[in-house]
mmCIF file of C-alpha atoms in Angstrom:
data_model
loop_
_atom_site.group_PDB
_atom_site.id
_atom_site.type_symbol
_atom_site.label_atom_id
_atom_site.label_comp_id
_atom_site.label_asym_id
_atom_site.label_seq_id
_atom_site.Cartn_x
_atom_site.Cartn_y
_atom_site.Cartn_z
ATOM 1 C CA MET A 1 0.000 0.000 0.000
ATOM 2 C CA ASP A 2 1.595 3.247 -1.199
ATOM 3 C CA TYR A 3 0.494 6.157 1.002
ATOM 4 C CA TYR A 4 1.265 8.721 -1.708
ATOM 5 C CA GLU A 5 -0.899 6.888 -4.244
ATOM 6 C CA LEU A 6 -3.705 6.595 -1.677
ATOM 7 C CA LEU A 7 -3.748 10.379 -1.244
ATOM 8 C CA SER A 8 -3.218 11.029 -4.990
ATOM 9 C CA VAL A 9 -0.127 13.192 -4.423
ATOM 10 C CA SER A 10 3.458 13.048 -5.591
ATOM 11 C CA ARG A 11 6.330 12.060 -3.296
ATOM 12 C CA THR A 12 7.474 15.705 -3.336
ATOM 13 C CA ALA A 13 4.070 17.070 -2.332
ATOM 14 C CA THR A 14 4.035 19.848 0.262
ATOM 15 C CA ALA A 15 2.218 19.560 3.580
ATOM 16 C CA ASP A 16 -0.562 21.832 2.279
ATOM 17 C CA GLU A 17 -0.977 19.714 -0.881
ATOM 18 C CA ILE A 18 -1.234 16.544 1.219
ATOM 19 C CA LYS A 19 -3.769 18.177 3.528
ATOM 20 C CA THR A 20 -5.900 19.478 0.642
ATOM 21 C CA SER A 21 -5.956 16.102 -1.114
ATOM 22 C CA TYR A 22 -6.767 14.319 2.145
ATOM 23 C CA ARG A 23 -9.729 16.611 2.850
ATOM 24 C CA LYS A 24 -11.278 15.887 -0.559
ATOM 25 C CA LEU A 25 -10.773 12.117 -0.337
ATOM 26 C CA ALA A 26 -11.902 11.880 3.300
ATOM 27 C CA LEU A 27 -15.148 13.650 2.496
ATOM 28 C CA LYS A 28 -15.657 11.469 -0.582
ATOM 29 C CA PHE A 29 -15.285 8.163 1.289
ATOM 30 C CA HIS A 30 -16.663 9.162 4.709
ATOM 31 C CA PRO A 31 -19.114 6.432 5.876
ATOM 32 C CA ASP A 32 -21.803 9.024 6.582
ATOM 33 C CA ARG A 33 -21.779 10.126 2.944
ATOM 34 C CA ASN A 34 -20.653 7.092 0.979
ATOM 35 C CA LYS A 35 -22.628 3.897 1.472
ATOM 36 C CA GLU A 36 -20.926 1.951 -1.339
ATOM 37 C CA ALA A 37 -19.203 -1.329 -0.557
ATOM 38 C CA GLY A 38 -15.561 -0.797 0.388
ATOM 39 C CA ALA A 39 -15.960 2.933 1.145
ATOM 40 C CA ALA A 40 -15.363 2.483 4.887
ATOM 41 C CA GLU A 41 -12.204 0.441 4.261
ATOM 42 C CA GLN A 42 -10.902 3.056 1.809
ATOM 43 C CA PHE A 43 -11.695 5.793 4.348
ATOM 44 C CA ALA A 44 -9.586 3.963 6.940
ATOM 45 C CA ARG A 45 -6.671 3.544 4.514
ATOM 46 C CA ILE A 46 -6.800 7.235 3.550
ATOM 47 C CA ASN A 47 -6.685 8.291 7.195
ATOM 48 C CA GLU A 48 -3.827 5.897 7.908
ATOM 49 C CA ALA A 49 -1.868 7.410 5.020
ATOM 50 C CA TYR A 50 -2.540 10.944 6.239
ATOM 51 C CA ALA A 51 -1.548 10.052 9.797
ATOM 52 C CA VAL A 52 1.908 9.143 8.513
ATOM 53 C CA LEU A 53 2.478 11.694 5.739
ATOM 54 C CA SER A 54 1.244 14.649 7.816
ATOM 55 C CA ASP A 55 3.888 13.956 10.478
ATOM 56 C CA PRO A 56 7.378 15.057 9.298
ATOM 57 C CA GLU A 57 9.230 12.369 11.310
ATOM 58 C CA LYS A 58 6.892 9.549 10.296
ATOM 59 C CA ARG A 59 6.991 10.690 6.681
ATOM 60 C CA ALA A 60 10.790 10.758 6.658
ATOM 61 C CA HIS A 61 10.855 7.216 8.074
ATOM 62 C CA TYR A 62 8.313 6.064 5.494
ATOM 63 C CA ASP A 63 10.267 7.646 2.623
ATOM 64 C CA ARG A 64 13.430 5.862 3.750
ATOM 65 C CA TYR A 65 12.112 2.439 4.750
ATOM 66 C CA GLY A 66 8.750 2.200 2.970
ATOM 67 C CA SER A 67 6.788 1.706 6.205
ATOM 68 C CA ALA A 68 5.539 3.703 9.170
ATOM 69 C CA PRO A 69 7.711 3.776 12.324
ATOM 70 C CA GLY A 70 7.097 0.622 14.370
ATOM 71 C CA ALA A 71 5.070 -1.124 11.663
ATOM 72 C CA GLY A 72 5.820 -4.827 11.465
ATOM 73 C CA MET A 73 7.746 -4.844 14.744
ATOM 74 C CA PRO A 74 6.635 -6.971 17.733
ATOM 75 C CA GLY A 75 4.307 -4.707 19.710
ATOM 76 C CA GLY A 76 5.026 -1.871 17.295
ATOM 77 C CA ASP A 77 2.290 0.683 16.703
ATOM 78 C CA PRO A 78 2.900 3.698 14.423
ATOM 79 C CA PHE A 79 -0.132 5.463 15.893
ATOM 80 C CA GLY A 80 1.016 6.057 19.435
ATOM 81 C CA GLY A 81 0.179 2.812 21.197
ATOM 82 C CA MET A 82 -3.533 3.524 21.578
ATOM 83 C CA GLY A 83 -4.777 1.850 18.419
ATOM 84 C CA PHE A 84 -5.749 3.565 15.198
ATOM 85 C CA ASP A 85 -9.241 4.970 14.739
ATOM 86 C CA PRO A 86 -9.643 6.674 11.332
ATOM 87 C CA MET A 87 -12.332 8.958 12.728
ATOM 88 C CA ASP A 88 -9.779 10.474 15.108
ATOM 89 C CA ILE A 89 -7.656 11.782 12.235
ATOM 90 C CA PHE A 90 -10.725 13.042 10.396
ATOM 91 C CA GLU A 91 -12.120 14.886 13.390
ATOM 92 C CA GLN A 92 -8.768 16.453 14.249
ATOM 93 C CA LEU A 93 -8.895 18.203 10.879
ATOM 94 C CA PHE A 94 -12.640 18.760 10.542
ATOM 95 C CA GLY A 95 -13.353 19.315 14.247
ATOM 96 C CA GLY A 96 -12.954 17.003 17.233
ATOM 97 C CA LEU A 97 -15.599 15.716 19.616
ATOM 98 C CA GLY A 98 -14.392 18.199 22.194
ATOM 99 C CA GLY A 99 -14.987 15.996 25.216
ATOM 100 C CA ARG A 100 -11.583 14.324 25.292
ATOM 101 C CA GLY A 101 -8.642 15.383 27.394
ATOM 102 C CA GLY A 102 -10.392 15.965 30.713
ATOM 103 C CA ARG A 103 -13.823 16.574 32.159
ATOM 104 C CA ARG A 104 -14.132 20.347 32.060
ATOM 105 C CA GLY A 105 -17.807 20.609 31.172
ATOM 106 C CA PRO A 106 -19.639 20.463 27.828
ATOM 107 C CA ALA A 107 -17.357 21.387 24.955
ATOM 108 C CA ARG A 108 -18.330 23.827 22.238
ATOM 109 C CA GLY A 109 -18.297 22.533 18.665
ATOM 110 C CA ASP A 110 -15.306 23.429 16.513
ATOM 111 C CA ASP A 111 -15.207 26.246 13.984
ATOM 112 C CA ILE A 112 -15.124 25.272 10.317
ATOM 113 C CA GLU A 113 -14.018 27.067 7.163
ATOM 114 C CA ALA A 114 -15.296 27.383 3.595
ATOM 115 C CA GLU A 115 -14.453 29.352 0.457
ATOM 116 C CA ALA A 116 -16.722 31.403 -1.779
ATOM 117 C CA ARG A 117 -15.974 32.923 -5.207
ATOM 118 C CA ILE A 118 -18.051 35.999 -5.929
ATOM 119 C CA THR A 119 -18.423 38.434 -8.822
ATOM 120 C CA LEU A 120 -17.956 42.198 -8.870
ATOM 121 C CA LEU A 121 -21.726 42.591 -9.196
ATOM 122 C CA GLN A 122 -22.323 40.502 -6.069
ATOM 123 C CA ALA A 123 -19.698 42.493 -4.171
ATOM 124 C CA ARG A 124 -21.235 45.801 -5.246
ATOM 125 C CA ALA A 125 -24.783 44.786 -4.333
ATOM 126 C CA GLY A 126 -23.905 43.052 -1.067
ATOM 127 C CA GLU A 127 -25.912 40.009 -2.065
ATOM 128 C CA GLU A 128 -26.690 36.984 0.034
ATOM 129 C CA ILE A 129 -24.951 33.912 -1.356
ATOM 130 C CA GLU A 130 -25.151 30.205 -0.547
ATOM 131 C CA VAL A 131 -22.087 28.278 0.587
ATOM 132 C CA GLU A 132 -21.942 24.492 0.738
ATOM 133 C CA VAL A 133 -20.359 23.175 3.934
ATOM 134 C CA ASP A 134 -19.857 19.815 5.626
ATOM 135 C CA ARG A 135 -20.777 20.019 9.317
ATOM 136 C CA LEU A 136 -20.717 17.554 12.170
ATOM 137 C CA THR A 137 -24.290 17.595 13.478
ATOM 138 C CA THR A 138 -26.117 15.721 16.224
ATOM 139 C CA CYS A 139 -26.970 12.174 15.168
ATOM 140 C CA GLU A 140 -30.681 12.032 14.393
ATOM 141 C CA HIS A 141 -30.860 8.337 15.318
ATOM 142 C CA CYS A 142 -29.490 8.454 18.875
ATOM 143 C CA HIS A 143 -30.007 12.234 19.367
ATOM 144 C CA GLY A 144 -26.386 12.587 20.461
ATOM 145 C CA SER A 145 -26.513 10.010 23.239
ATOM 146 C CA ARG A 146 -24.065 7.788 21.282
ATOM 147 C CA THR A 147 -26.008 4.710 22.439
ATOM 148 C CA GLU A 148 -28.300 2.645 20.244
ATOM 149 C CA PRO A 149 -31.906 3.423 21.231
ATOM 150 C CA GLY A 150 -33.119 0.605 23.494
ATOM 151 C CA GLY A 151 -29.573 -0.658 24.069
ATOM 152 C CA LYS A 152 -27.567 -0.932 27.266
ATOM 153 C CA PRO A 153 -26.757 2.421 28.908
ATOM 154 C CA PRO A 154 -23.158 3.682 29.204
ATOM 155 C CA VAL A 155 -21.099 2.651 32.217
ATOM 156 C CA THR A 156 -18.484 4.605 34.129
ATOM 157 C CA CYS A 157 -14.926 3.885 33.006
ATOM 158 C CA SER A 158 -13.227 1.650 35.557
ATOM 159 C CA THR A 159 -9.747 2.907 34.653
ATOM 160 C CA CYS A 160 -10.252 6.608 35.384
ATOM 161 C CA GLY A 161 -13.361 6.367 37.540
ATOM 162 C CA GLY A 162 -15.280 8.646 35.205
ATOM 163 C CA VAL A 163 -12.770 11.498 35.365
ATOM 164 C CA GLY A 164 -11.607 11.036 31.794
ATOM 165 C CA ALA A 165 -7.923 11.402 32.673
ATOM 166 C CA VAL A 166 -5.202 9.407 34.422
ATOM 167 C CA ARG A 167 -2.076 10.553 36.209
ATOM 168 C CA ALA A 168 1.372 9.363 35.214
ATOM 169 C CA GLN A 169 4.794 9.903 36.770
ATOM 170 C CA ALA A 170 7.999 10.479 34.844
ATOM 171 C CA ARG A 171 11.503 10.703 36.285
ATOM 172 C CA THR A 172 13.462 13.703 34.956
ATOM 173 C CA ILE A 173 16.654 15.577 35.878
ATOM 174 C CA PHE A 174 14.418 17.833 37.985
ATOM 175 C CA GLY A 175 12.939 14.900 39.890
ATOM 176 C CA VAL A 176 9.682 13.030 39.541
ATOM 177 C CA VAL A 177 7.143 14.960 37.473
ATOM 178 C CA GLU A 178 3.473 14.065 37.593
ATOM 179 C CA THR A 179 1.393 14.637 34.475
ATOM 180 C CA GLN A 180 -2.235 14.146 33.537
ATOM 181 C CA GLN A 181 -3.147 12.412 30.303
ATOM 182 C CA PRO A 182 -6.402 11.360 28.623
ATOM 183 C CA CYS A 183 -7.552 7.965 29.847
ATOM 184 C CA PRO A 184 -6.410 5.288 27.335
ATOM 185 C CA THR A 185 -9.481 3.134 28.040
ATOM 186 C CA CYS A 186 -12.321 5.613 27.539
ATOM 187 C CA ARG A 187 -10.134 8.062 25.572
ATOM 188 C CA GLY A 188 -11.056 10.954 27.798
ATOM 189 C CA GLU A 189 -14.808 10.445 27.782
ATOM 190 C CA GLY A 190 -15.147 9.098 31.343
ATOM 191 C CA GLN A 191 -17.595 6.424 30.281
ATOM 192 C CA ILE A 192 -17.779 3.350 28.098
ATOM 193 C CA ILE A 193 -20.511 3.008 25.487
ATOM 194 C CA GLN A 194 -21.761 -0.579 25.673
ATOM 195 C CA ASP A 195 -24.133 -0.519 22.687
ATOM 196 C CA PRO A 196 -22.846 2.118 20.221
ATOM 197 C CA CYS A 197 -25.367 3.781 17.929
ATOM 198 C CA THR A 198 -25.490 1.905 14.620
ATOM 199 C CA VAL A 199 -25.676 5.163 12.640
ATOM 200 C CA CYS A 200 -22.965 7.366 14.190
ATOM 201 C CA HIS A 201 -20.964 4.395 15.574
ATOM 202 C CA GLY A 202 -21.038 5.809 19.085
ATOM 203 C CA ARG A 203 -19.765 9.280 18.273
ATOM 204 C CA GLY A 204 -22.985 11.213 18.736
ATOM 205 C CA ARG A 205 -22.563 13.208 15.533
ATOM 206 C CA THR A 206 -22.682 12.573 11.809
ATOM 207 C CA LEU A 207 -21.294 14.478 8.859
ATOM 208 C CA LYS A 208 -23.949 16.439 7.014
ATOM 209 C CA ALA A 209 -23.755 18.538 3.845
ATOM 210 C CA GLU A 210 -25.674 21.800 4.158
ATOM 211 C CA LYS A 211 -26.168 25.059 2.272
ATOM 212 C CA VAL A 212 -25.642 28.141 4.417
ATOM 213 C CA GLY A 213 -26.780 31.648 3.508
ATOM 214 C CA VAL A 214 -24.023 34.265 3.817
ATOM 215 C CA LYS A 215 -24.731 38.020 3.601
ATOM 216 C CA LEU A 216 -21.957 39.905 1.838
ATOM 217 C CA PRO A 217 -21.006 43.381 3.053
ATOM 218 C CA ARG A 218 -21.303 45.870 0.174
ATOM 219 C CA GLY A 219 -17.919 46.414 -1.456
ATOM 220 C CA ILE A 220 -16.257 43.334 0.033
ATOM 221 C CA ASP A 221 -12.947 42.388 -1.566
ATOM 222 C CA GLU A 222 -10.838 39.276 -1.953
ATOM 223 C CA GLY A 223 -9.003 38.087 1.139
ATOM 224 C CA TYR A 224 -11.702 39.043 3.625
ATOM 225 C CA ARG A 225 -13.286 36.490 5.949
ATOM 226 C CA ILE A 226 -16.940 36.486 7.008
ATOM 227 C CA ARG A 227 -18.041 34.894 10.288
ATOM 228 C CA VAL A 228 -21.400 33.129 10.385
ATOM 229 C CA ALA A 229 -22.183 32.485 14.043
ATOM 230 C CA GLY A 230 -23.405 29.038 15.068
ATOM 231 C CA MET A 231 -22.942 27.360 11.684
ATOM 232 C CA GLY A 232 -19.827 25.386 12.588
ATOM 233 C CA ASN A 233 -19.785 21.898 14.068
ATOM 234 C CA GLU A 234 -22.348 21.104 16.729
ATOM 235 C CA GLY A 235 -21.162 20.288 20.247
ATOM 236 C CA PRO A 236 -22.691 19.643 23.678
ATOM 237 C CA GLY A 237 -21.634 23.132 24.774
ATOM 238 C CA GLY A 238 -22.978 24.902 21.683
ATOM 239 C CA ASN A 239 -22.147 25.230 18.010
ATOM 240 C CA GLY A 240 -18.914 26.484 16.539
ATOM 241 C CA ASP A 241 -18.822 29.199 13.889
ATOM 242 C CA LEU A 242 -18.383 29.125 10.127
ATOM 243 C CA TYR A 243 -15.673 31.312 8.561
ATOM 244 C CA VAL A 244 -16.097 32.000 4.842
ATOM 245 C CA HIS A 245 -12.992 33.088 2.918
ATOM 246 C CA ILE A 246 -13.833 35.356 -0.024
ATOM 247 C CA GLU A 247 -12.235 35.042 -3.463
ATOM 248 C CA MET A 248 -13.077 37.310 -6.399
ATOM 249 C CA GLU A 249 -14.052 35.926 -9.781
ATOM 250 C CA PRO A 250 -11.877 37.707 -12.393
ATOM 251 C CA HIS A 251 -13.839 40.085 -14.634
ATOM 252 C CA PRO A 252 -13.123 39.605 -18.353
ATOM 253 C CA GLU A 253 -12.450 43.317 -18.962
ATOM 254 C CA LEU A 254 -12.278 45.200 -15.675
ATOM 255 C CA ARG A 255 -9.692 44.957 -12.939
ATOM 256 C CA ARG A 256 -10.156 46.115 -9.389
ATOM 257 C CA GLU A 257 -8.003 48.355 -7.212
ATOM 258 C CA GLN A 258 -9.746 48.700 -3.843
ATOM 259 C CA GLU A 259 -13.032 50.539 -4.535
ATOM 260 C CA HIS A 260 -12.015 51.613 -8.043
ATOM 261 C CA LEU A 261 -12.420 49.719 -11.329
ATOM 262 C CA ILE A 262 -9.900 50.054 -14.152
ATOM 263 C CA TYR A 263 -10.582 49.561 -17.867
ATOM 264 C CA THR A 264 -7.829 49.738 -20.480
ATOM 265 C CA ALA A 265 -9.080 51.257 -23.754
ATOM 266 C CA ARG A 266 -6.791 50.621 -26.697
ATOM 267 C CA LEU A 267 -6.714 53.429 -29.282
ATOM 268 C CA GLY A 268 -5.236 53.603 -32.720
ATOM 269 C CA PHE A 269 -2.864 56.423 -33.633
ATOM 270 C CA ALA A 270 -5.504 58.293 -35.630
ATOM 271 C CA GLN A 271 -8.137 57.920 -32.887
ATOM 272 C CA ALA A 272 -5.803 59.376 -30.298
ATOM 273 C CA ALA A 273 -4.745 62.243 -32.545
ATOM 274 C CA LEU A 274 -8.144 63.211 -33.968
ATOM 275 C CA GLY A 275 -10.544 62.039 -31.249
ATOM 276 C CA ALA A 276 -13.017 59.172 -31.222
ATOM 277 C CA GLN A 277 -15.644 57.308 -29.233
ATOM 278 C CA VAL A 278 -15.000 54.124 -27.263
ATOM 279 C CA THR A 279 -17.388 51.715 -25.544
ATOM 280 C CA VAL A 280 -16.591 51.088 -21.879
ATOM 281 C CA PRO A 281 -18.015 47.948 -20.165
ATOM 282 C CA THR A 282 -19.372 49.299 -16.867
ATOM 283 C CA LEU A 283 -21.138 47.118 -14.289
ATOM 284 C CA ASP A 284 -24.426 48.647 -15.457
ATOM 285 C CA GLY A 285 -23.817 47.898 -19.116
ATOM 286 C CA PRO A 286 -21.839 49.402 -22.027
ATOM 287 C CA GLN A 287 -21.300 53.160 -21.957
ATOM 288 C CA THR A 288 -19.990 55.398 -24.736
ATOM 289 C CA VAL A 289 -17.089 57.684 -23.808
ATOM 290 C CA GLU A 290 -15.734 60.563 -25.894
ATOM 291 C CA VAL A 291 -11.986 60.458 -26.541
ATOM 292 C CA LYS A 292 -10.518 63.954 -26.813
ATOM 293 C CA ALA A 293 -8.308 64.818 -29.762
ATOM 294 C CA GLY A 294 -4.651 64.668 -28.775
ATOM 295 C CA THR A 295 -5.097 61.973 -26.142
ATOM 296 C CA GLN A 296 -1.713 60.636 -25.016
ATOM 297 C CA HIS A 297 -0.644 57.131 -24.003
ATOM 298 C CA GLY A 298 -1.433 56.679 -20.303
ATOM 299 C CA ASP A 299 -4.063 59.438 -20.062
ATOM 300 C CA LEU A 300 -6.992 58.696 -17.749
ATOM 301 C CA HIS A 301 -10.729 59.369 -17.958
ATOM 302 C CA ARG A 302 -12.739 59.087 -14.764
ATOM 303 C CA LEU A 303 -16.372 57.900 -14.613
ATOM 304 C CA ARG A 304 -17.313 59.072 -11.153
ATOM 305 C CA GLY A 305 -19.361 56.847 -8.872
ATOM 306 C CA GLN A 306 -19.240 53.817 -11.170
ATOM 307 C CA GLY A 307 -16.854 51.773 -9.052
ATOM 308 C CA LEU A 308 -17.661 49.823 -5.880
ATOM 309 C CA PRO A 309 -18.918 50.956 -2.467
ATOM 310 C CA ARG A 310 -16.146 51.687 0.010
ATOM 311 C CA LEU A 311 -16.044 48.754 2.399
ATOM 312 C CA GLN A 312 -14.956 50.925 5.302
ATOM 313 C CA GLY A 313 -16.467 54.362 5.020
ATOM 314 C CA ALA A 314 -19.035 56.204 2.950
ATOM 315 C CA GLY A 315 -18.978 56.820 -0.773
ATOM 316 C CA THR A 316 -18.333 54.888 -3.958
ATOM 317 C CA GLY A 317 -15.231 54.447 -6.062
ATOM 318 C CA ASP A 318 -14.846 55.381 -9.732
ATOM 319 C CA LEU A 319 -14.390 53.555 -12.997
ATOM 320 C CA ILE A 320 -11.153 54.792 -14.514
ATOM 321 C CA VAL A 321 -10.551 54.456 -18.252
ATOM 322 C CA GLU A 322 -6.844 54.134 -18.992
ATOM 323 C CA TYR A 323 -5.841 54.875 -22.591
ATOM 324 C CA GLU A 324 -3.252 52.783 -24.373
ATOM 325 C CA ILE A 325 -2.035 53.893 -27.814
ATOM 326 C CA ASN A 326 -1.423 51.003 -30.177
ATOM 327 C CA VAL A 327 1.339 51.425 -32.769
ATOM 328 C CA PRO A 328 0.738 49.027 -35.679
ATOM 329 C CA ARG A 329 3.443 46.604 -36.745
ATOM 330 C CA PRO A 330 4.764 47.026 -40.302
ATOM 331 C CA SER A 331 3.093 43.758 -41.273
ATOM 332 C CA GLN A 332 -0.264 45.227 -40.227
ATOM 333 C CA LEU A 333 0.005 48.232 -42.556
ATOM 334 C CA THR A 334 -1.560 48.125 -45.981
ATOM 335 C CA PRO A 335 0.271 49.941 -48.802
ATOM 336 C CA GLU A 336 -2.330 52.721 -48.583
ATOM 337 C CA ALA A 337 -1.864 53.084 -44.827
ATOM 338 C CA ARG A 338 1.921 53.134 -45.189
ATOM 339 C CA GLU A 339 1.747 55.866 -47.836
ATOM 340 C CA ALA A 340 -0.629 57.894 -45.666
ATOM 341 C CA LEU A 341 1.850 57.726 -42.782
ATOM 342 C CA HIS A 342 4.686 58.853 -45.051
ATOM 343 C CA ALA A 343 2.529 61.759 -46.190
ATOM 344 C CA TYR A 344 1.837 62.681 -42.554
ATOM 345 C CA ALA A 345 5.565 62.528 -41.737
ATOM 346 C CA ARG A 346 6.379 64.839 -44.638
ATOM 347 C CA ALA A 347 3.632 67.248 -43.595
ATOM 348 C CA VAL A 348 4.871 67.634 -40.019
ATOM 349 C CA GLY A 349 8.558 67.368 -40.833
ATOM 350 C CA ASP A 350 9.247 63.994 -39.201
ATOM 351 C CA GLU A 351 12.209 62.118 -40.640
ATOM 352 C CA VAL A 352 11.512 58.436 -41.048
ATOM 353 C CA HIS A 353 13.689 55.589 -42.199
ATOM 354 C CA GLU A 354 11.721 52.499 -43.130
ATOM 355 C CA HIS A 355 13.748 49.351 -42.654
ATOM 356 C CA ARG A 356 13.419 46.964 -45.566
ATOM 357 C CA GLU A 357 12.774 43.416 -44.547
ATOM 358 C CA GLY A 358 15.510 40.921 -45.423
ATOM 359 C CA PHE A 359 15.848 37.153 -45.231
ATOM 360 C CA PHE A 360 16.965 37.049 -41.594
ATOM 361 C CA ASP A 361 14.173 39.425 -40.592
ATOM 362 C CA LYS A 362 11.672 36.974 -42.054
ATOM 363 C CA VAL A 363 13.297 34.054 -40.202
ATOM 364 C CA GLY A 364 13.152 36.023 -36.960
ATOM 365 C CA LYS A 365 9.432 36.634 -37.461
ATOM 366 C CA ILE A 366 8.839 32.909 -37.846
ATOM 367 C CA PHE A 367 10.554 32.186 -34.523
ATOM 368 C CA ARG A 368 8.662 34.999 -32.815
ATOM 369 C CA GLY A 369 5.367 33.694 -34.190
ATOM 370 C CA GLU A 370 4.618 36.921 -36.049
#
């Protein structure tokens, strides 16, 4: 079993690439979402691979020896000596159960994250969008009790006495140090589930795909994060929050600079010299703009109030038309156009020297794709 093949990544993949691939595959094969034969086994293998490749030391050992540390050795366990539960790895990344590690009262559900790509129009209007998320929600079969309805009730853990933690002593150069660790028997829960729920497998929550409405602030830009309270994972102490990371969908003709929009209008030499009309693609539709005679390369024309609302503060940005003068290549000039340019040069006293194309010039054009 090749861990890299299981996660569909190369052997040189970065930690972020491994994590991203794992998230997609874990959601695809999660038992709550995929009921096909073999999905649960594939889910376990994917989590085993991630447990090794996400740990730098374990990954280095695997790359060198082709196995996880301790695998195949008498009593060896590459997963810390407590057994390997694929749901543990999944919930560490997507949000843990919260109750492990000590009895400190009901734990709040974990926060989750999502991404949303929006358009300039949606940002300007401050629309409400829908975001698809995968949340851990209370199991509808056992209602979060983790026990199969009608089954035997949970019993107090005999190892920790229901505390959820055990004390251990370690001898160091500073003397004997006492530490507290999650109970290895009940794994920090303080009780043992005798008849686990057949739907959530004794975890009290299941993974559920939901669509969440998210209200966009008017003028929001890429890189901002919106908090949606209570739409994270559910927990006995309350729900976590959802954080939506905003990305902007590129506009085919406009580019954004804060609250302003920029459009590059390309003019021919004659248009810039004599004046013309150009069509500008505003967010409200095409608009005709007059180009003044004598317009220079880099000149700007401002359409006030046709940008985006200022995200922090009052007012609206502008749409700025940036003029770019196009000089035609010799190959683009017809004989008539070339003669007209020579006539113009003579009229204004410009000296020109037209380079005649030779063999090597033609070869150069071929290599340049002209």
